[in-house]
């Protein structure tokens, strides 16, 4: 097995696990309040990340006050905002709809960079944003709506995607060098602190503890959060960044497939059309860049020869 193929395998598994978080969040939404579930997730994942740091002898970064504020904002947006909005949205709408919406993350991140950082988009970027928007709109305005479909739920899930996009943007503002493992550890620790405060005000006494929801939180914390991190960075180390970004397209596909297989949710033509548009947008952004990178590498090799 070649090094690159191993990288592709690890990245594929990591994104399949990301897709499974939609199913876990759907189960959690039926039995736990969003902030309580989020705080519990990070309370489980944080000591595991600390153990990984100890085993790998990863050092803590030296951070200044400004960097701490940015990391706190990252934890609030990407860690807590994403998880709580996803859980809240899935209490209102099917997991198949959510799978389509989370697939827009790469395009949403690019759009945020345009709006906030002032980056100038090219035609390919504008086309990708438009195609992703069409994908989401196909499930928002689908014909023959049923009781399980909720535009508000989809809006909440799209809000979760925006939070994750802000997380990516804020990460670029941190001046200190932080290793991926240290960053994940900090995000889970800070995320726990941020989620714990509103969790204390959620109505625990009136809600029965749901066993399946607790098991889903355990799965979310250990498998996609910790194991997914290990798989993603193990794969990213073996391929280029642009190649790695292509595999994010597997997350919405796996989410829809898991929703069909595990939750028995029907997959309609509007969802297939939506996921096709989203995948087309993501691949349209990344595949041309991969081809261009390979041509550049070949040209440099030929010049050296």
mmCIF file of C-alpha atoms in Angstrom:
data_model
loop_
_atom_site.group_PDB
_atom_site.id
_atom_site.type_symbol
_atom_site.label_atom_id
_atom_site.label_comp_id
_atom_site.label_asym_id
_atom_site.label_seq_id
_atom_site.Cartn_x
_atom_site.Cartn_y
_atom_site.Cartn_z
ATOM 1 C CA UNK A 1 0.000 0.000 0.000
ATOM 2 C CA UNK A 2 1.514 3.309 -1.103
ATOM 3 C CA UNK A 3 1.920 6.295 1.212
ATOM 4 C CA UNK A 4 -0.583 8.341 -0.787
ATOM 5 C CA UNK A 5 -3.182 5.552 -0.819
ATOM 6 C CA UNK A 6 -2.824 5.244 2.965
ATOM 7 C CA UNK A 7 -3.463 8.985 3.200
ATOM 8 C CA UNK A 8 -6.592 8.679 1.069
ATOM 9 C CA UNK A 9 -7.844 5.819 3.246
ATOM 10 C CA UNK A 10 -7.295 7.725 6.511
ATOM 11 C CA UNK A 11 -8.950 10.865 5.144
ATOM 12 C CA UNK A 12 -11.928 8.875 3.866
ATOM 13 C CA UNK A 13 -12.444 7.222 7.246
ATOM 14 C CA UNK A 14 -12.126 10.577 9.024
ATOM 15 C CA UNK A 15 -14.806 12.202 6.856
ATOM 16 C CA UNK A 16 -17.114 9.194 7.154
ATOM 17 C CA UNK A 17 -16.865 9.637 10.919
ATOM 18 C CA UNK A 18 -17.686 13.337 10.527
ATOM 19 C CA UNK A 19 -20.803 12.342 8.591
ATOM 20 C CA UNK A 20 -21.788 10.001 11.408
ATOM 21 C CA UNK A 21 -21.892 12.939 13.850
ATOM 22 C CA UNK A 22 -25.138 14.002 12.169
ATOM 23 C CA UNK A 23 -26.727 10.693 13.201
ATOM 24 C CA UNK A 24 -25.272 10.946 16.707
ATOM 25 C CA UNK A 25 -26.583 14.508 17.009
ATOM 26 C CA UNK A 26 -30.037 13.391 15.865
ATOM 27 C CA UNK A 27 -30.131 10.784 18.640
ATOM 28 C CA UNK A 28 -28.759 13.281 21.175
ATOM 29 C CA UNK A 29 -31.410 15.837 20.200
ATOM 30 C CA UNK A 30 -34.148 13.433 21.282
ATOM 31 C CA UNK A 31 -32.797 12.969 24.796
ATOM 32 C CA UNK A 32 -30.464 15.771 25.911
ATOM 33 C CA UNK A 33 -30.453 19.567 25.871
ATOM 34 C CA UNK A 34 -27.903 21.011 23.391
ATOM 35 C CA UNK A 35 -25.522 22.753 25.809
ATOM 36 C CA UNK A 36 -25.613 19.863 28.272
ATOM 37 C CA UNK A 37 -24.733 17.398 25.520
ATOM 38 C CA UNK A 38 -21.974 19.669 24.240
ATOM 39 C CA UNK A 39 -20.416 20.121 27.679
ATOM 40 C CA UNK A 40 -20.547 16.357 28.237
ATOM 41 C CA UNK A 41 -18.915 15.699 24.862
ATOM 42 C CA UNK A 42 -15.970 17.960 25.661
ATOM 43 C CA UNK A 43 -15.690 16.679 29.238
ATOM 44 C CA UNK A 44 -15.112 13.200 27.788
ATOM 45 C CA UNK A 45 -12.832 14.237 24.903
ATOM 46 C CA UNK A 46 -10.596 16.676 26.811
ATOM 47 C CA UNK A 47 -8.762 14.135 29.044
ATOM 48 C CA UNK A 48 -8.296 11.858 26.027
ATOM 49 C CA UNK A 49 -6.590 14.666 24.125
ATOM 50 C CA UNK A 50 -4.443 15.406 27.186
ATOM 51 C CA UNK A 51 -3.412 11.743 27.200
ATOM 52 C CA UNK A 52 -2.499 11.938 23.497
ATOM 53 C CA UNK A 53 -0.400 15.026 24.160
ATOM 54 C CA UNK A 54 1.425 13.206 26.956
ATOM 55 C CA UNK A 55 2.002 10.068 24.863
ATOM 56 C CA UNK A 56 3.307 12.060 21.892
ATOM 57 C CA UNK A 57 5.221 14.522 24.095
ATOM 58 C CA UNK A 58 3.474 17.439 22.441
ATOM 59 C CA UNK A 59 4.307 20.726 24.112
ATOM 60 C CA UNK A 60 1.876 23.500 24.976
ATOM 61 C CA UNK A 61 2.150 26.639 22.834
ATOM 62 C CA UNK A 62 3.274 29.940 24.314
ATOM 63 C CA UNK A 63 0.291 32.242 23.884
ATOM 64 C CA UNK A 64 -0.254 35.945 24.464
ATOM 65 C CA UNK A 65 -3.471 37.606 25.601
ATOM 66 C CA UNK A 66 -4.703 38.332 22.066
ATOM 67 C CA UNK A 67 -4.238 34.715 21.017
ATOM 68 C CA UNK A 68 -6.158 33.496 24.074
ATOM 69 C CA UNK A 69 -9.078 35.752 23.155
ATOM 70 C CA UNK A 70 -9.090 34.435 19.591
ATOM 71 C CA UNK A 71 -8.965 30.827 20.816
ATOM 72 C CA UNK A 72 -11.847 31.528 23.184
ATOM 73 C CA UNK A 73 -13.843 32.959 20.269
ATOM 74 C CA UNK A 74 -12.924 29.895 18.213
ATOM 75 C CA UNK A 75 -14.151 27.584 20.947
ATOM 76 C CA UNK A 76 -17.386 29.541 21.236
ATOM 77 C CA UNK A 77 -18.044 29.486 17.498
ATOM 78 C CA UNK A 78 -16.560 26.287 16.103
ATOM 79 C CA UNK A 79 -16.720 24.008 19.125
ATOM 80 C CA UNK A 80 -19.829 25.074 21.054
ATOM 81 C CA UNK A 81 -21.755 26.994 18.379
ATOM 82 C CA UNK A 82 -21.453 24.245 15.787
ATOM 83 C CA UNK A 83 -22.412 21.396 18.123
ATOM 84 C CA UNK A 84 -25.332 23.102 19.863
ATOM 85 C CA UNK A 85 -26.857 24.497 16.659
ATOM 86 C CA UNK A 86 -26.503 21.132 14.931
ATOM 87 C CA UNK A 87 -28.260 19.340 17.794
ATOM 88 C CA UNK A 88 -30.975 22.014 17.997
ATOM 89 C CA UNK A 89 -31.539 21.892 14.241
ATOM 90 C CA UNK A 90 -31.756 18.110 14.184
ATOM 91 C CA UNK A 91 -34.537 18.211 16.773
ATOM 92 C CA UNK A 92 -36.630 19.854 14.041
ATOM 93 C CA UNK A 93 -35.533 18.372 10.709
ATOM 94 C CA UNK A 94 -34.386 14.999 9.290
ATOM 95 C CA UNK A 95 -30.730 13.970 9.342
ATOM 96 C CA UNK A 96 -30.794 13.582 5.542
ATOM 97 C CA UNK A 97 -31.506 17.314 5.193
ATOM 98 C CA UNK A 98 -28.706 18.097 7.649
ATOM 99 C CA UNK A 99 -26.284 15.948 5.663
ATOM 100 C CA UNK A 100 -26.813 18.128 2.601
ATOM 101 C CA UNK A 101 -26.357 21.381 4.543
ATOM 102 C CA UNK A 102 -23.109 20.425 6.322
ATOM 103 C CA UNK A 103 -21.584 19.615 2.956
ATOM 104 C CA UNK A 104 -21.549 23.340 2.166
ATOM 105 C CA UNK A 105 -18.784 23.996 4.725
ATOM 106 C CA UNK A 106 -15.878 24.409 2.242
ATOM 107 C CA UNK A 107 -17.925 26.829 0.138
ATOM 108 C CA UNK A 108 -19.261 28.720 3.162
ATOM 109 C CA UNK A 109 -15.696 29.086 4.478
ATOM 110 C CA UNK A 110 -14.650 30.554 1.139
ATOM 111 C CA UNK A 111 -17.625 32.948 1.174
ATOM 112 C CA UNK A 112 -16.749 34.115 4.706
ATOM 113 C CA UNK A 113 -13.190 34.806 3.567
ATOM 114 C CA UNK A 114 -14.585 36.943 0.748
ATOM 115 C CA UNK A 115 -16.965 38.905 2.980
ATOM 116 C CA UNK A 116 -14.725 39.380 6.022
ATOM 117 C CA UNK A 117 -11.158 39.200 4.695
ATOM 118 C CA UNK A 118 -11.985 40.989 1.469
ATOM 119 C CA UNK A 119 -10.589 38.238 -0.762
ATOM 120 C CA UNK A 120 -11.497 38.654 -4.427
ATOM 121 C CA UNK A 121 -13.413 35.666 -5.805
ATOM 122 C CA UNK A 122 -12.866 34.314 -9.299
ATOM 123 C CA UNK A 123 -15.622 32.945 -11.527
ATOM 124 C CA UNK A 124 -15.048 29.392 -10.311
ATOM 125 C CA UNK A 125 -15.537 30.477 -6.702
ATOM 126 C CA UNK A 126 -18.725 32.409 -7.485
ATOM 127 C CA UNK A 127 -20.098 29.431 -9.416
ATOM 128 C CA UNK A 128 -19.320 27.095 -6.503
ATOM 129 C CA UNK A 129 -21.088 29.401 -4.027
ATOM 130 C CA UNK A 130 -24.134 29.649 -6.286
ATOM 131 C CA UNK A 131 -24.250 25.864 -6.812
ATOM 132 C CA UNK A 132 -23.998 25.173 -3.076
ATOM 133 C CA UNK A 133 -26.786 27.687 -2.439
ATOM 134 C CA UNK A 134 -28.988 25.902 -4.963
ATOM 135 C CA UNK A 135 -28.250 22.621 -3.170
ATOM 136 C CA UNK A 136 -29.487 23.997 0.156
ATOM 137 C CA UNK A 137 -32.516 25.689 -1.412
ATOM 138 C CA UNK A 138 -33.677 22.415 -2.964
ATOM 139 C CA UNK A 139 -34.337 21.030 0.512
ATOM 140 C CA UNK A 140 -35.633 24.283 2.016
ATOM 141 C CA UNK A 141 -38.293 24.730 -0.662
ATOM 142 C CA UNK A 142 -38.978 21.107 -1.529
ATOM 143 C CA UNK A 143 -42.429 20.250 -2.855
ATOM 144 C CA UNK A 144 -44.893 18.315 -0.734
ATOM 145 C CA UNK A 145 -43.490 19.225 2.688
ATOM 146 C CA UNK A 146 -44.182 16.818 5.545
ATOM 147 C CA UNK A 147 -44.314 17.346 9.286
ATOM 148 C CA UNK A 148 -40.702 16.314 9.807
ATOM 149 C CA UNK A 149 -39.274 18.984 7.530
ATOM 150 C CA UNK A 150 -38.456 22.360 9.056
ATOM 151 C CA UNK A 151 -36.925 25.408 7.359
ATOM 152 C CA UNK A 152 -36.056 26.644 10.870
ATOM 153 C CA UNK A 153 -34.179 23.409 11.539
ATOM 154 C CA UNK A 154 -32.251 23.816 8.301
ATOM 155 C CA UNK A 155 -31.499 27.447 9.215
ATOM 156 C CA UNK A 156 -30.091 26.318 12.571
ATOM 157 C CA UNK A 157 -27.901 23.709 10.887
ATOM 158 C CA UNK A 158 -26.703 26.263 8.350
ATOM 159 C CA UNK A 159 -25.895 28.487 11.319
ATOM 160 C CA UNK A 160 -23.759 25.634 12.642
ATOM 161 C CA UNK A 161 -21.895 25.544 9.326
ATOM 162 C CA UNK A 162 -21.312 29.306 9.513
ATOM 163 C CA UNK A 163 -19.922 28.854 13.037
ATOM 164 C CA UNK A 164 -17.493 26.247 11.750
ATOM 165 C CA UNK A 165 -16.512 28.566 8.907
ATOM 166 C CA UNK A 166 -15.782 31.312 11.451
ATOM 167 C CA UNK A 167 -13.673 28.809 13.373
ATOM 168 C CA UNK A 168 -11.513 28.302 10.263
ATOM 169 C CA UNK A 169 -11.266 32.060 9.696
ATOM 170 C CA UNK A 170 -10.310 32.797 13.318
ATOM 171 C CA UNK A 171 -7.624 30.119 13.199
ATOM 172 C CA UNK A 172 -5.814 32.177 10.567
ATOM 173 C CA UNK A 173 -5.708 35.127 12.987
ATOM 174 C CA UNK A 174 -3.725 33.300 15.675
ATOM 175 C CA UNK A 175 -0.099 34.489 15.513
ATOM 176 C CA UNK A 176 1.435 31.767 17.687
ATOM 177 C CA UNK A 177 2.335 28.412 16.155
ATOM 178 C CA UNK A 178 0.048 25.749 17.593
ATOM 179 C CA UNK A 179 0.303 22.069 16.693
ATOM 180 C CA UNK A 180 -2.949 20.411 15.533
ATOM 181 C CA UNK A 181 -3.054 18.194 18.631
ATOM 182 C CA UNK A 182 -2.515 21.116 21.019
ATOM 183 C CA UNK A 183 -5.183 23.139 19.187
ATOM 184 C CA UNK A 184 -7.709 20.298 19.442
ATOM 185 C CA UNK A 185 -6.929 19.924 23.140
ATOM 186 C CA UNK A 186 -7.376 23.645 23.744
ATOM 187 C CA UNK A 187 -10.645 23.690 21.778
ATOM 188 C CA UNK A 188 -12.145 20.850 23.797
ATOM 189 C CA UNK A 189 -11.016 22.374 27.100
ATOM 190 C CA UNK A 190 -12.226 25.880 26.294
ATOM 191 C CA UNK A 191 -15.340 24.457 24.644
ATOM 192 C CA UNK A 192 -16.225 22.668 27.870
ATOM 193 C CA UNK A 193 -15.907 25.903 29.866
ATOM 194 C CA UNK A 194 -18.005 27.883 27.352
ATOM 195 C CA UNK A 195 -20.734 25.212 27.129
ATOM 196 C CA UNK A 196 -20.862 24.537 30.868
ATOM 197 C CA UNK A 197 -22.183 27.989 31.794
ATOM 198 C CA UNK A 198 -25.425 27.865 29.710
ATOM 199 C CA UNK A 199 -25.734 24.121 30.431
ATOM 200 C CA UNK A 200 -26.194 24.941 34.114
ATOM 201 C CA UNK A 201 -29.381 26.843 33.224
ATOM 202 C CA UNK A 202 -30.941 24.078 31.126
ATOM 203 C CA UNK A 203 -33.860 22.222 32.711
ATOM 204 C CA UNK A 204 -32.253 18.993 33.915
ATOM 205 C CA UNK A 205 -34.791 18.204 36.622
ATOM 206 C CA UNK A 206 -37.755 18.069 34.253
ATOM 207 C CA UNK A 207 -36.075 15.976 31.571
ATOM 208 C CA UNK A 208 -35.500 12.235 31.922
ATOM 209 C CA UNK A 209 -31.995 11.075 31.080
ATOM 210 C CA UNK A 210 -32.113 9.147 27.822
ATOM 211 C CA UNK A 211 -29.723 6.187 27.631
ATOM 212 C CA UNK A 212 -29.386 6.328 23.848
ATOM 213 C CA UNK A 213 -28.541 10.032 23.996
ATOM 214 C CA UNK A 214 -25.776 9.380 26.549
ATOM 215 C CA UNK A 215 -24.352 6.593 24.383
ATOM 216 C CA UNK A 216 -24.484 8.890 21.360
ATOM 217 C CA UNK A 217 -22.522 11.568 23.266
ATOM 218 C CA UNK A 218 -19.917 8.963 24.249
ATOM 219 C CA UNK A 219 -19.611 7.907 20.614
ATOM 220 C CA UNK A 220 -19.405 11.527 19.417
ATOM 221 C CA UNK A 221 -16.678 12.364 21.942
ATOM 222 C CA UNK A 222 -14.483 9.297 21.471
ATOM 223 C CA UNK A 223 -14.856 8.235 17.833
ATOM 224 C CA UNK A 224 -15.439 11.271 15.547
ATOM 225 C CA UNK A 225 -13.822 13.823 17.884
ATOM 226 C CA UNK A 226 -10.669 12.003 19.033
ATOM 227 C CA UNK A 227 -10.243 9.118 16.564
ATOM 228 C CA UNK A 228 -11.389 11.362 13.695
ATOM 229 C CA UNK A 229 -8.670 13.859 14.602
ATOM 230 C CA UNK A 230 -5.989 11.157 14.556
ATOM 231 C CA UNK A 231 -7.172 9.805 11.188
ATOM 232 C CA UNK A 232 -7.481 13.243 9.558
ATOM 233 C CA UNK A 233 -4.013 14.460 10.484
ATOM 234 C CA UNK A 234 -2.435 11.078 9.742
ATOM 235 C CA UNK A 235 -3.940 11.292 6.266
ATOM 236 C CA UNK A 236 -3.153 14.973 5.781
ATOM 237 C CA UNK A 237 0.513 14.270 6.466
ATOM 238 C CA UNK A 238 0.643 11.969 3.422
ATOM 239 C CA UNK A 239 -1.099 14.140 0.788
ATOM 240 C CA UNK A 240 -1.297 17.793 -0.214
ATOM 241 C CA UNK A 241 -3.698 20.191 1.480
ATOM 242 C CA UNK A 242 -5.757 20.597 -1.670
ATOM 243 C CA UNK A 243 -6.088 16.840 -2.096
ATOM 244 C CA UNK A 244 -7.167 16.511 1.533
ATOM 245 C CA UNK A 245 -9.879 19.133 1.070
ATOM 246 C CA UNK A 246 -11.548 16.989 -1.619
ATOM 247 C CA UNK A 247 -12.360 14.350 0.989
ATOM 248 C CA UNK A 248 -14.597 16.762 2.910
ATOM 249 C CA UNK A 249 -17.174 15.917 0.224
ATOM 250 C CA UNK A 250 -17.533 12.466 1.807
ATOM 251 C CA UNK A 251 -19.067 13.891 5.004
ATOM 252 C CA UNK A 252 -22.492 14.824 3.560
ATOM 253 C CA UNK A 253 -22.645 11.623 1.512
ATOM 254 C CA UNK A 254 -21.959 9.429 4.542
ATOM 255 C CA UNK A 255 -24.452 11.443 6.630
ATOM 256 C CA UNK A 256 -27.253 10.806 4.131
ATOM 257 C CA UNK A 257 -26.343 7.113 3.785
ATOM 258 C CA UNK A 258 -26.185 6.628 7.575
ATOM 259 C CA UNK A 259 -29.538 8.410 7.990
ATOM 260 C CA UNK A 260 -31.081 6.009 5.473
ATOM 261 C CA UNK A 261 -29.471 2.844 6.886
ATOM 262 C CA UNK A 262 -29.518 3.547 10.634
ATOM 263 C CA UNK A 263 -32.492 5.866 11.127
ATOM 264 C CA UNK A 264 -34.655 4.600 8.292
ATOM 265 C CA UNK A 265 -35.144 8.106 6.900
ATOM 266 C CA UNK A 266 -36.287 8.215 3.269
ATOM 267 C CA UNK A 267 -34.002 9.841 0.738
ATOM 268 C CA UNK A 268 -36.020 11.868 -1.737
ATOM 269 C CA UNK A 269 -35.152 13.278 -5.134
ATOM 270 C CA UNK A 270 -34.826 16.785 -3.652
ATOM 271 C CA UNK A 271 -32.139 15.550 -1.245
ATOM 272 C CA UNK A 272 -30.275 13.695 -3.979
ATOM 273 C CA UNK A 273 -30.381 16.822 -6.126
ATOM 274 C CA UNK A 274 -29.223 18.940 -3.195
ATOM 275 C CA UNK A 275 -26.293 16.700 -2.340
ATOM 276 C CA UNK A 276 -25.351 16.534 -6.027
ATOM 277 C CA UNK A 277 -25.186 20.333 -6.186
ATOM 278 C CA UNK A 278 -23.138 20.545 -2.993
ATOM 279 C CA UNK A 279 -20.687 17.851 -4.121
ATOM 280 C CA UNK A 280 -20.375 19.554 -7.492
ATOM 281 C CA UNK A 281 -19.548 22.849 -5.769
ATOM 282 C CA UNK A 282 -16.877 21.292 -3.520
ATOM 283 C CA UNK A 283 -15.261 19.253 -6.285
ATOM 284 C CA UNK A 284 -15.417 22.221 -8.652
ATOM 285 C CA UNK A 285 -13.328 24.200 -6.178
ATOM 286 C CA UNK A 286 -10.730 21.568 -5.403
ATOM 287 C CA UNK A 287 -10.187 19.291 -8.402
ATOM 288 C CA UNK A 288 -8.961 22.039 -10.792
ATOM 289 C CA UNK A 289 -6.476 23.144 -8.124
ATOM 290 C CA UNK A 290 -5.152 19.599 -7.772
ATOM 291 C CA UNK A 291 -4.703 19.337 -11.543
ATOM 292 C CA UNK A 292 -2.909 22.711 -11.620
ATOM 293 C CA UNK A 293 -0.609 21.668 -8.750
ATOM 294 C CA UNK A 294 0.324 18.444 -10.516
ATOM 295 C CA UNK A 295 1.081 20.274 -13.759
ATOM 296 C CA UNK A 296 3.280 22.721 -11.855
ATOM 297 C CA UNK A 297 5.108 19.850 -10.152
ATOM 298 C CA UNK A 298 5.685 18.119 -13.498
ATOM 299 C CA UNK A 299 6.964 21.354 -15.050
ATOM 300 C CA UNK A 300 9.408 21.848 -12.177
ATOM 301 C CA UNK A 301 10.576 18.242 -12.441
ATOM 302 C CA UNK A 302 11.099 18.626 -16.170
ATOM 303 C CA UNK A 303 13.019 21.873 -15.631
ATOM 304 C CA UNK A 304 15.298 20.255 -13.067
ATOM 305 C CA UNK A 305 15.959 17.361 -15.426
#
